[in-house]
C-alpha positions as protocol buffer text, in pm:
chain_id: "A"
residue {
  index: 1
  type: MET
  ca { x: 5622 y: -2578 z: 1145 }
}
residue {
  index: 2
  type: ALA
  ca { x: 5310 y: -2760 z: 1010 }
}
residue {
  index: 3
  type: GLU
  ca { x: 5072 y: -2728 z: 813 }
}
residue {
  index: 4
  type: ASP
  ca { x: 4790 y: -2761 z: 998 }
}
residue {
  index: 5
  type: ASP
  ca { x: 4996 y: -2518 z: 1231 }
}
residue {
  index: 6
  type: ALA
  ca { x: 5032 y: -2264 z: 1042 }
}
residue {
  index: 7
  type: TRP
  ca { x: 4667 y: -2084 z: 1069 }
}
residue {
  index: 8
  type: THR
  ca { x: 4452 y: -2056 z: 1355 }
}
residue {
  index: 9
  type: SER
  ca { x: 4099 y: -2099 z: 1272 }
}
residue {
  index: 10
  type: PRO
  ca { x: 3810 y: -1943 z: 1458 }
}
residue {
  index: 11
  type: SER
  ca { x: 3685 y: -2220 z: 1528 }
}
residue {
  index: 12
  type: GLU
  ca { x: 4067 y: -2272 z: 1729 }
}
residue {
  index: 13
  type: LEU
  ca { x: 3999 y: -1930 z: 1856 }
}
residue {
  index: 14
  type: ALA
  ca { x: 3688 y: -1973 z: 1951 }
}
residue {
  index: 15
  type: GLU
  ca { x: 3821 y: -2341 z: 2205 }
}
residue {
  index: 16
  type: TYR
  ca { x: 4038 y: -2173 z: 2344 }
}
residue {
  index: 17
  type: ALA
  ca { x: 3813 y: -1869 z: 2456 }
}
residue {
  index: 18
  type: TYR
  ca { x: 3691 y: -2209 z: 2650 }
}
residue {
  index: 19
  type: CYS
  ca { x: 3814 y: -2390 z: 2773 }
}
residue {
  index: 20
  type: PRO
  ca { x: 4257 y: -2352 z: 2692 }
}
residue {
  index: 21
  type: ARG
  ca { x: 4295 y: -2696 z: 2804 }
}
residue {
  index: 22
  type: ALA
  ca { x: 4066 y: -2836 z: 2653 }
}
residue {
  index: 23
  type: HIS
  ca { x: 4241 y: -2671 z: 2346 }
}
residue {
  index: 24
  type: TRP
  ca { x: 4562 y: -2799 z: 2456 }
}
residue {
  index: 25
  type: TYR
  ca { x: 4423 y: -3166 z: 2503 }
}
residue {
  index: 26
  type: ARG
  ca { x: 4306 y: -3190 z: 2161 }
}
residue {
  index: 27
  type: ARG
  ca { x: 4674 y: -3047 z: 1989 }
}
residue {
  index: 28
  type: HIS
  ca { x: 4830 y: -3286 z: 2213 }
}
residue {
  index: 29
  type: PRO
  ca { x: 4592 y: -3578 z: 2303 }
}
residue {
  index: 30
  type: PRO
  ca { x: 4692 y: -3770 z: 2553 }
}
residue {
  index: 31
  type: PRO
  ca { x: 4912 y: -4148 z: 2498 }
}
residue {
  index: 32
  type: ALA
  ca { x: 4702 y: -4400 z: 2650 }
}
residue {
  index: 33
  type: ALA
  ca { x: 4273 y: -4429 z: 2661 }
}
residue {
  index: 34
  type: PRO
  ca { x: 4197 y: -4253 z: 2950 }
}
residue {
  index: 35
  type: ASP
  ca { x: 4202 y: -4426 z: 3268 }
}
residue {
  index: 36
  type: ARG
  ca { x: 3852 y: -4409 z: 3488 }
}
residue {
  index: 37
  type: ALA
  ca { x: 3914 y: -4201 z: 3742 }
}
residue {
  index: 38
  type: ALA
  ca { x: 4025 y: -3970 z: 3399 }
}
residue {
  index: 39
  type: ALA
  ca { x: 3641 y: -4034 z: 3300 }
}
residue {
  index: 40
  type: ALA
  ca { x: 3496 y: -3943 z: 3552 }
}
residue {
  index: 41
  type: ARG
  ca { x: 3713 y: -3633 z: 3546 }
}
residue {
  index: 42
  type: ARG
  ca { x: 3622 y: -3544 z: 3194 }
}
residue {
  index: 43
  type: ARG
  ca { x: 3268 y: -3592 z: 3315 }
}
residue {
  index: 44
  type: ALA
  ca { x: 3227 y: -3341 z: 3592 }
}
residue {
  index: 45
  type: GLY
  ca { x: 3432 y: -3123 z: 3391 }
}
residue {
  index: 46
  type: LEU
  ca { x: 3156 y: -3148 z: 3123 }
}
residue {
  index: 47
  type: ARG
  ca { x: 2923 y: -3130 z: 3396 }
}
residue {
  index: 48
  type: TYR
  ca { x: 3123 y: -2774 z: 3582 }
}
residue {
  index: 49
  type: HIS
  ca { x: 3123 y: -2588 z: 3169 }
}
residue {
  index: 50
  type: HIS
  ca { x: 2743 y: -2704 z: 3107 }
}
residue {
  index: 51
  type: ARG
  ca { x: 2651 y: -2549 z: 3483 }
}
residue {
  index: 52
  type: ILE
  ca { x: 2809 y: -2222 z: 3414 }
}
residue {
  index: 53
  type: LEU
  ca { x: 2728 y: -2193 z: 3008 }
}
residue {
  index: 54
  type: SER
  ca { x: 2357 y: -2229 z: 3069 }
}
residue {
  index: 55
  type: ALA
  ca { x: 2373 y: -2030 z: 3411 }
}
residue {
  index: 56
  type: GLU
  ca { x: 2530 y: -1781 z: 3133 }
}
residue {
  index: 57
  type: ARG
  ca { x: 2285 y: -1842 z: 2872 }
}
residue {
  index: 58
  type: ARG
  ca { x: 1992 y: -1729 z: 3156 }
}
residue {
  index: 59
  type: ARG
  ca { x: 2153 y: -1396 z: 3249 }
}
residue {
  index: 60
  type: SER
  ca { x: 2222 y: -1297 z: 2851 }
}
residue {
  index: 61
  type: GLU
  ca { x: 1851 y: -1396 z: 2740 }
}
residue {
  index: 62
  type: HIS
  ca { x: 1696 y: -1263 z: 3122 }
}
residue {
  index: 63
  type: GLY
  ca { x: 1919 y: -985 z: 3164 }
}
residue {
  index: 64
  type: GLY
  ca { x: 1631 y: -729 z: 3043 }
}
residue {
  index: 65
  type: ALA
  ca { x: 1410 y: -884 z: 3255 }
}
residue {
  index: 66
  type: TYR
  ca { x: 1638 y: -834 z: 3532 }
}
residue {
  index: 67
  type: TRP
  ca { x: 1686 y: -459 z: 3490 }
}
residue {
  index: 68
  type: THR
  ca { x: 1399 y: -374 z: 3452 }
}
residue {
  index: 69
  type: GLY
  ca { x: 1318 y: -510 z: 3761 }
}
residue {
  index: 70
  type: LEU
  ca { x: 1560 y: -353 z: 3927 }
}
residue {
  index: 71
  type: LEU
  ca { x: 1454 y: 16 z: 3742 }
}
residue {
  index: 72
  type: LEU
  ca { x: 1139 y: -25 z: 3906 }
}
residue {
  index: 73
  type: GLY
  ca { x: 1236 y: -126 z: 4278 }
}
residue {
  index: 74
  type: LEU
  ca { x: 1408 y: 123 z: 4223 }
}
residue {
  index: 75
  type: LEU
  ca { x: 1092 y: 394 z: 4120 }
}
residue {
  index: 76
  type: LEU
  ca { x: 900 y: 241 z: 4428 }
}
residue {
  index: 77
  type: VAL
  ca { x: 1243 y: 320 z: 4667 }
}
residue {
  index: 78
  type: GLY
  ca { x: 1200 y: 683 z: 4504 }
}
residue {
  index: 79
  type: LEU
  ca { x: 765 y: 761 z: 4557 }
}
residue {
  index: 80
  type: GLY
  ca { x: 785 y: 603 z: 4895 }
}
residue {
  index: 81
  type: LEU
  ca { x: 1070 y: 847 z: 5018 }
}
residue {
  index: 82
  type: LEU
  ca { x: 895 y: 1130 z: 4848 }
}
residue {
  index: 83
  type: TRP
  ca { x: 565 y: 1025 z: 4980 }
}
residue {
  index: 84
  type: ALA
  ca { x: 682 y: 1047 z: 5323 }
}
residue {
  index: 85
  type: LEU
  ca { x: 898 y: 1320 z: 5259 }
}
residue {
  index: 86
  type: HIS
  ca { x: 537 y: 1488 z: 5175 }
}
residue {
  index: 87
  type: LEU
  ca { x: 385 y: 1348 z: 5489 }
}
residue {
  index: 88
  type: SER
  ca { x: 655 y: 1509 z: 5710 }
}
């Protein structure tokens, strides 16, 4: 076992959690330089990860607004039902 394989750093764990395939390729680089098709697939993968992480970041930053809006909507529906029952 090589010395660098004896321990796993937190950044390696984070990379694996982010993308197991990226972690594997970092430890096992391809023997030749990437061709044009591989470069295009890499760019597509980067765009995919950016899109997914951007959506996740938006959800985490605006989660409070989502729950506030949901609770406010439920409150308005409840008040509307009470008002409708009161009229009948």
